[in-house]
Amino acid sequence: MSNTLTETPEAGVPADARADQLRALLDGPWRELRERFRAEIEPQMVLGEPGRSIEENRARVTAQLLSLAEKGYGRIGFLTQYGGEYDYGASCVLFEMQAYGDLSLTVKTGVQFGLFGGAVQRLGTQRHHAAYLEDIMTGKLLGSFAMTEEGHGSNVQRLETTLTYDVEAGDFVLHSPTPSSIKTYIGNAARDAQMAVVFAQLIVPSGSQGVHAVLVPVRDGDGNPLPGVTIGDNGPKAGLPGVDNGTFFFDHVRVPRENLLNAYGDVAEDGSYTSPIEGENKRFFTMLGTLVRGRVCVGGGAAASAKKALVIALRYGTQRRQFEAPGVEQEAVILDYLAHQRKLFPRLARSYALSFAQNELTSRLQALQGEQAHPDEQGQRELEGLVAGMKALSTWHAIDTIQTCREACGGAGYMGENELGQMRADTDVFATFEGDNTVLLQLVAKGLLTEYKETFSDLDAADLIGLITRQVGDTIVEKTAGRAGLQKLVDAVTPRNDETALDNRGWQLWMFRERADHLLETLGKRLRRATRENAFELFNNAQDHVLEAARAHIEEFILTEATTAWQSMPKGPARDLLDKVIDLYALSSIEADKAWFLEHGRLTDKRSRLVTASVNDLCQALRPEVDTLTRALGVPEQLIVAPIAQ
Amino acid sequence: MSNTLTETPEAGVPADARADQLRALLDGPWRELRERFRAEIEPQMVLGEPGRSIEENRARVTAQLLSLAEKGYGRIGFLTQYGGEYDYGASCVLFEMQAYGDLSLTVKTGVQFGLFGGAVQRLGTQRHHAAYLEDIMTGKLLGSFAMTEEGHGSNVQRLETTLTYDVEAGDFVLHSPTPSSIKTYIGNAARDAQMAVVFAQLIVPSGSQGVHAVLVPVRDGDGNPLPGVTIGDNGPKAGLPGVDNGTFFFDHVRVPRENLLNAYGDVAEDGSYTSPIEGENKRFFTMLGTLVRGRVCVGGGAAASAKKALVIALRYGTQRRQFEAPGVEQEAVILDYLAHQRKLFPRLARSYALSFAQNELTSRLQALQGEQAHPDEQGQRELEGLVAGMKALSTWHAIDTIQTCREACGGAGYMGENELGQMRADTDVFATFEGDNTVLLQLVAKGLLTEYKETFSDLDAADLIGLITRQVGDTIVEKTAGRAGLQKLVDAVTPRNDETALDNRGWQLWMFRERADHLLETLGKRLRRATRENAFELFNNAQDHVLEAARAHIEEFILTEATTAWQSMPKGPARDLLDKVIDLYALSSIEADKAWFLEHGRLTDKRSRLVTASVNDLCQALRPEVDTLTRALGVPEQLIVAPIAQ
Ligand SMILES: Cc1cc2nc3c(=O)[nH]c(=O)nc-3n(C[C@H](O)[C@H](O)[C@H](O)COP(=O)(O)OP(=O)(O)OC[C@H]3O[C@@H](n4cnc5c(N)ncnc54)[C@H](O)[C@@H]3O)c2cc1C
Ligand SMILES: Cc1cc2nc3c(=O)[nH]c(=O)nc-3n(C[C@H](O)[C@H](O)[C@H](O)COP(=O)(O)OP(=O)(O)OC[C@H]3O[C@@H](n4cnc5c(N)ncnc54)[C@H](O)[C@@H]3O)c2cc1C
């Protein structure tokens, strides 16, 4: 084990140059936007103040949203012909950057430009674009995305709100038929929304057509609810005090026929229904698929918040002293304690790895849904799986990391001025909205099991029967996780046993693949026994296996993307440093799941202990690099206002 | 694996009777006080309201504190000759019960009656008791416990505030000599305290005598700071909005000589210093030892809050439906999902086990420091170790459990009215105050390594050299963890391998002991190599091992106490149910640490997988018992106000 007291970084290349190189790599394809944001954003544009009332927070957030819109930040994701910039990936990156500021603002702009605006753009057609997009981008028209109901958040196919076409009158009747059909937790609802994209069961003379979205005016010019619309306020929450979440209840509200967002299904004046997509389920899940950006944003935003927390805790860790080393008068810097390094460095390494994976998601989203998009159904489904899984893992990473950072800053970490408390409270719900994490991981596994074949429902076990196509040793995974490119690295590793160095990237990848493949294959075998009668029980008894398989798949994706990014770097000190960071990510991930590797003969007892020793060594090896590593994250300096991190 | 859909509990004994029996057992020796609290406390006496301002919260909490005092709840921990009830253990149990209400109030009363009042009682002598105790109990005199400084929270031996005796004037000068010597995070300081127990380096003509406590008036009758005292407000925090944490800065403040809390050290008029305890360190740590109750309370309070969270989430889980089972029209109840059971049941089982261990701590505290106390230095040191470790594990359990419960309630869990958010934010700091958890676990290990011999400092590595007495196979642990009583159970288990049933309690205990012993013995061997020169490095490199050893010791204590409580029950359905609960605690704890058991040959691959399967089976087996198990926890019904838990 190496010396525990801090050493200075190796001479030669200045630390700054390495930080710059790493930052450029982490910034990825949308570096320019990130740099613009860093240069242009002033603290008061995106930060809040602790201890304010809900009303003050809401007012401040709305004002900030409007001023960001004024600077053009609202235009980034929208179609160019209506005044947008239509850089779809950039809109995700902007969300990430905004997450370094107040998360209430991040979520509020996400609702306005992402969910509400995005739904109008994606689910609507020219008539809606022409009428509304410009006002949405400028914030002149504020709106909600009203999907969730009290009775249904995860299983949105079962929404109860009805949208019934009245042939006589030539318009729709929007109605909340039961108490549990009330729309709830809806952002922008309680205070600001003038319109809402409302999801409801579409009913036409020929029958029910499943869930569709419709644009509904909800407030008049004075901000009062329109007739038939009852608006409620969700009130105080565990976090996000600046977001006005609320409820909508509709009592036979008349909505013009043209307000149906009709890209995937339309109702003619005579009440006849047409759609380019056959089948209710497929239609609904195709619609949802076009909205996948929201999940990309939520995962990326949470991960960004975790980075900021790490910068705060790591900086404090290099300054704070507590307890003296024997014979030394000055107390030791807490980041020199192995236990403290153990808390922060593996999470820092994971933050790095997640960044590369997040960049890959954003690029794939751009390729599939951006301006020059090449639609590709298989690619789209694969993306949806990765996005769902990355959203779950990134948000849990954020919750865990911010909490750890809070504790790592002792009493100071609990003070409002040091930012961590609010970040922790705000990111909490990222595990829930845009899809509950546990539900999302099941979607990942479902996609893998069916090789992204025709399966259009959330978690219906019956739906899976007969679709489970996974065969031992089949090849689809090679494509899905972008494995092919790294095959050589993996093949080069023989023997894969105690002789191979733990920092051999090929071995690490092999371990991640072994875990992912084995979990999936055994799951497939287990579930192929399903019949209509035993399906629920069989699937339910395997739920822990399902979650593990999904996790392992996403972990492999993360290591793959981190490795690919690292390989792209020119040889030199920055690459060497990143190498260690990825080692730490890979080995601490293996360490956390040691039991699996031991149980399945992929680690011997001896090697397993070595993994732990290596994690310790890597923590100590990265200790002198903390400055470079935190600077490389590129958190805008002006947005780190915590006094303990100055 | 058993059927996944809910079955009704076995016929025979009604569920209620089992719940009552279990509740009585969980209630432990201070059942009467718990029952009184359940009967007497009305919601408005101890609950807050979400969304209020800091000022409103503070005012409400102070008013509630005074009205509890009026009902006599402030008297419980104080000496009978001054109007108290002097039931020391009961004061811990009261803290637990209060933790079912607003935690700001819990902490505020903890500061007033526990920290402030407790210090006056424990560190002061008759002159202080006569002058202040009655007013403290009634809340007429509100006070602070001012130990932490900006520069020192964990390493309080290095406090910088000075208390210098002025022989000429015959009084003390209390002074904050540096910016980092400011007292901070001090409860009751910002708004209410009229006096404070201030910890400072005592300096007399013969030299510095180490840290002592002194009673200092800080505000006048109108609530204004007294001359020389600067009071600050810590402002908004991540939680505990009703606690007025603040700062004290002293500028040559004159304090009467009689205000020194002189039970462990006194200054005569002529400036001569006397103490019944030789040695600065020993004196200071003896003083701290008398204040160990604070940690007992914090651990117990956090665990109580986790129980309330579990009741909320489990109840919601039995009502909430989402996703349909194939062929069934109604959607499935979410608590029927294995993944959901996996989230909640192991934590519920751990809550049970922790309760028994907490009761044991409280009883030991009572025996060592209560009215009929039999002081016993060895017992006291052992208690301090157990309390430190239990505080760490209980508070982390609470943070993790409340967060999991929040997520398990989906969007509803994030709403202020459903209580979980505030509980989560409030308990967060329980990992930090009354001693940072990571620091506390190191104290546990230190005590074990030195067999509670003379070692009087927090974490000074040098201090340990030569003191590490642990020998392979020595006997102290038998006593420390109350092992002897269960030895028969353990001895009865042969062979200890794949043949033994996983639900064999003796085998489970054996596993816990093996882990605790092995970790400690190997640690002892490792650290005995320390010299003055390499001590810091050697200890630091072993820090992860230190933390593991401490954890394992406390886990064994927990299982031991749970087993002892279970054994005390008459045979019957309630005992059988508890048996399963303890199985789940034991097996999920083994599962969480599988890697260690595999690495060290205490589990085979095959058996290791069986452990996981058993945890799943136990979750499903406990599913129909959820009502009984939550009722048995005895959370006062009127304090569960979350709409989702009605
Ligand atoms: C602050 C906030 C803002 C929001 N903003 C919006 C918005 O603007 N627009 C909008 O439409 N919605 C919004 N939502 C709603 C959000 O999307 C939903 O809360 C989320 O989708 C989860 O749904 P639910 O709350 O109904 O949870 P549920 O679906 O009821 O889930 C509850 C629990 O059950 C578990 N569970 C469910 N199904 C299964 C299963 N099959 N297997 C195992 N476990 C299962 C979950 O893991 C979870 O722990 C918001 C919510 C919040 C809290
Ligand atoms: C809300 C609140 C209320 C409080 N109320 C009071 C009060 O009424 N009276 C009072 O006197 N105090 C009070 N405190 C102070 C509290 O007791 C301290 O914050 C606590 O003891 C931790 O000290 P610290 O903040 O200085 O953290 P530090 O000691 O600076 O710890 C910071 C980090 O360093 C790590 N660390 C430190 N030493 C080591 C080591 N040797 N090895 C590994 N890691 C290490 C810790 O694990 C922690 O993560 C309160 C604090 C808060 C937040």
CSV table of C-alpha atoms and ligand atoms in Angstrom, one decimal, chain A residues 107 111 115 143-156 183-189 197 199 234 237-240 243 245-246 295 396 426 429-440 442 459 536 540 543 547, chain B residues 316-317 320-324 332-341 343 404-415, ligand 1:
chain,number,residue,atom,x,y,z
A,107,VAL,CA,-37.4,20.9,-13.3
A,111,VAL,CA,-41.6,20.8,-17.7
A,115,LEU,CA,-42.4,17.9,-21.4
A,143,GLY,CA,-48.0,24.8,-19.9
A,144,SER,CA,-48.2,21.5,-18.1
A,145,PHE,CA,-47.7,17.9,-19.1
A,146,ALA,CA,-50.6,16.1,-17.4
A,147,MET,CA,-50.3,12.4,-17.5
A,148,THR,CA,-50.1,11.0,-14.0
A,149,GLU,CA,-53.4,10.5,-12.1
A,150,GLU,CA,-53.8,9.7,-8.5
A,151,GLY,CA,-54.6,6.1,-9.4
A,152,HIS,CA,-52.0,5.7,-12.0
A,153,GLY,CA,-48.4,6.8,-12.2
A,154,SER,CA,-46.5,3.8,-13.4
A,155,ASN,CA,-49.2,2.0,-15.3
A,156,VAL,CA,-50.3,4.9,-17.4
A,183,LYS,CA,-54.4,14.5,-12.5
A,184,THR,CA,-51.8,15.0,-9.8
A,185,TYR,CA,-48.2,16.0,-9.1
A,186,ILE,CA,-48.4,18.0,-12.4
A,187,GLY,CA,-45.6,20.5,-12.7
A,188,ASN,CA,-46.7,24.1,-13.6
A,189,ALA,CA,-50.2,23.3,-12.7
A,197,VAL,CA,-51.2,18.5,-22.6
A,199,PHE,CA,-53.4,12.3,-21.5
A,234,ASN,CA,-50.0,19.8,-4.1
A,237,LYS,CA,-43.1,18.7,-0.9
A,238,ALA,CA,-40.0,17.0,0.3
A,239,GLY,CA,-38.0,19.1,-2.2
A,240,LEU,CA,-38.4,21.2,-5.3
A,243,VAL,CA,-42.1,23.9,-8.7
A,245,ASN,CA,-47.0,20.9,-8.7
A,246,GLY,CA,-50.8,20.6,-8.6
A,295,ARG,CA,-35.7,10.4,-19.0
A,396,TRP,CA,-29.8,6.4,-7.4
A,426,ASP,CA,-34.6,17.9,-4.7
A,429,VAL,CA,-37.8,12.5,-6.5
A,430,PHE,CA,-35.7,11.9,-9.6
A,431,ALA,CA,-35.9,8.3,-8.6
A,432,THR,CA,-39.7,8.5,-9.0
A,433,PHE,CA,-40.7,10.9,-11.7
A,434,GLU,CA,-40.2,10.2,-15.4
A,435,GLY,CA,-40.7,6.6,-14.3
A,436,ASP,CA,-40.1,4.9,-11.0
A,437,ASN,CA,-36.7,3.3,-11.0
A,438,THR,CA,-37.8,-0.2,-10.0
A,439,VAL,CA,-40.4,-0.2,-12.8
A,440,LEU,CA,-37.8,1.2,-15.3
A,442,GLN,CA,-37.9,-4.1,-15.3
A,459,LEU,CA,-44.9,-4.7,-17.3
A,536,PHE,CA,-47.6,-13.6,-12.6
A,540,ASN,CA,-42.8,-12.1,-9.6
A,543,GLN,CA,-38.2,-10.1,-9.8
A,547,LEU,CA,-33.6,-6.2,-11.5
B,316,TYR,CA,-49.7,2.2,1.5
B,317,GLY,CA,-48.2,-0.9,0.0
B,320,ARG,CA,-51.9,0.8,-3.6
B,321,ARG,CA,-52.4,-1.2,-6.8
B,322,GLN,CA,-50.4,-0.9,-10.0
B,323,PHE,CA,-50.2,-3.2,-13.1
B,324,GLU,CA,-52.5,-6.1,-13.7
B,332,ALA,CA,-52.0,-6.2,-8.2
B,333,VAL,CA,-51.4,-4.7,-4.8
B,334,ILE,CA,-47.8,-3.4,-4.9
B,335,LEU,CA,-46.8,-5.2,-1.6
B,336,ASP,CA,-47.4,-8.4,-3.5
B,337,TYR,CA,-44.5,-7.7,-5.7
B,338,LEU,CA,-41.3,-9.4,-4.5
B,339,ALA,CA,-39.2,-6.4,-5.3
B,340,HIS,CA,-41.4,-4.3,-3.1
B,341,GLN,CA,-41.3,-6.8,-0.3
B,343,LYS,CA,-37.4,-3.2,-0.1
B,404,THR,CA,-36.5,3.5,0.8
B,405,CYS,CA,-40.0,4.1,2.2
B,406,ARG,CA,-40.3,7.4,0.4
B,407,GLU,CA,-39.5,5.8,-2.9
B,408,ALA,CA,-41.8,2.9,-2.1
B,409,CYS,CA,-44.6,5.4,-1.9
B,410,GLY,CA,-43.9,6.8,-5.4
B,411,GLY,CA,-45.0,10.4,-6.0
B,412,ALA,CA,-47.3,10.3,-3.0
B,413,GLY,CA,-44.2,9.7,-0.8
B,414,TYR,CA,-42.8,13.0,-1.9
B,415,MET,CA,-45.8,15.1,-0.7
C,1,LIG,C1,-42.5,16.3,-7.7
C,1,LIG,C2,-43.2,15.5,-8.8
C,1,LIG,C3,-43.4,16.0,-10.0
C,1,LIG,C4,-44.1,15.3,-11.0
C,1,LIG,N1,-44.3,15.9,-12.2
C,1,LIG,C5,-45.2,15.3,-13.1
C,1,LIG,C6,-45.6,16.0,-14.3
C,1,LIG,O1,-45.3,17.1,-14.5
C,1,LIG,N2,-46.5,15.3,-15.1
C,1,LIG,C7,-46.9,14.0,-14.8
C,1,LIG,O2,-47.7,13.5,-15.6
C,1,LIG,N3,-46.5,13.4,-13.7
C,1,LIG,C8,-45.6,14.0,-12.8
C,1,LIG,N4,-45.2,13.3,-11.7
C,1,LIG,C9,-45.7,12.0,-11.4
C,1,LIG,C10,-44.7,10.9,-11.5
C,1,LIG,O3,-44.3,10.7,-12.9
C,1,LIG,C11,-45.2,9.6,-10.9
C,1,LIG,O4,-45.2,9.9,-9.5
C,1,LIG,C12,-44.3,8.4,-11.1
C,1,LIG,O5,-44.5,8.0,-12.5
C,1,LIG,C13,-44.6,7.2,-10.2
C,1,LIG,O6,-45.9,6.9,-10.2
C,1,LIG,P1,-46.7,6.8,-8.8
C,1,LIG,O7,-46.5,7.9,-8.0
C,1,LIG,O8,-48.1,6.5,-9.2
C,1,LIG,O9,-46.1,5.5,-8.1
C,1,LIG,P2,-46.6,4.0,-8.2
C,1,LIG,O10,-46.6,3.6,-9.6
C,1,LIG,O11,-47.8,3.9,-7.4
C,1,LIG,O12,-45.4,3.3,-7.5
C,1,LIG,C14,-45.3,3.1,-6.1
C,1,LIG,C15,-44.3,2.0,-5.7
C,1,LIG,O13,-44.7,0.8,-6.2
C,1,LIG,C16,-43.7,0.1,-6.9
C,1,LIG,N5,-44.2,-0.6,-8.0
C,1,LIG,C17,-45.1,-0.3,-8.9
C,1,LIG,N6,-45.3,-1.3,-9.8
C,1,LIG,C18,-44.4,-2.2,-9.5
C,1,LIG,C19,-44.1,-3.5,-10.1
C,1,LIG,N7,-44.7,-4.0,-11.2
C,1,LIG,N8,-43.1,-4.2,-9.5
C,1,LIG,C20,-42.5,-3.8,-8.4
C,1,LIG,N9,-42.8,-2.6,-7.8
C,1,LIG,C21,-43.7,-1.9,-8.3
C,1,LIG,C22,-42.8,1.2,-7.3
C,1,LIG,O14,-41.4,0.8,-7.4
C,1,LIG,C23,-43.0,2.3,-6.3
C,1,LIG,O15,-42.0,2.1,-5.3
C,1,LIG,C24,-44.5,14.0,-10.7
C,1,LIG,C25,-44.3,13.5,-9.5
C,1,LIG,C26,-43.7,14.2,-8.5
C,1,LIG,C27,-43.5,13.6,-7.2
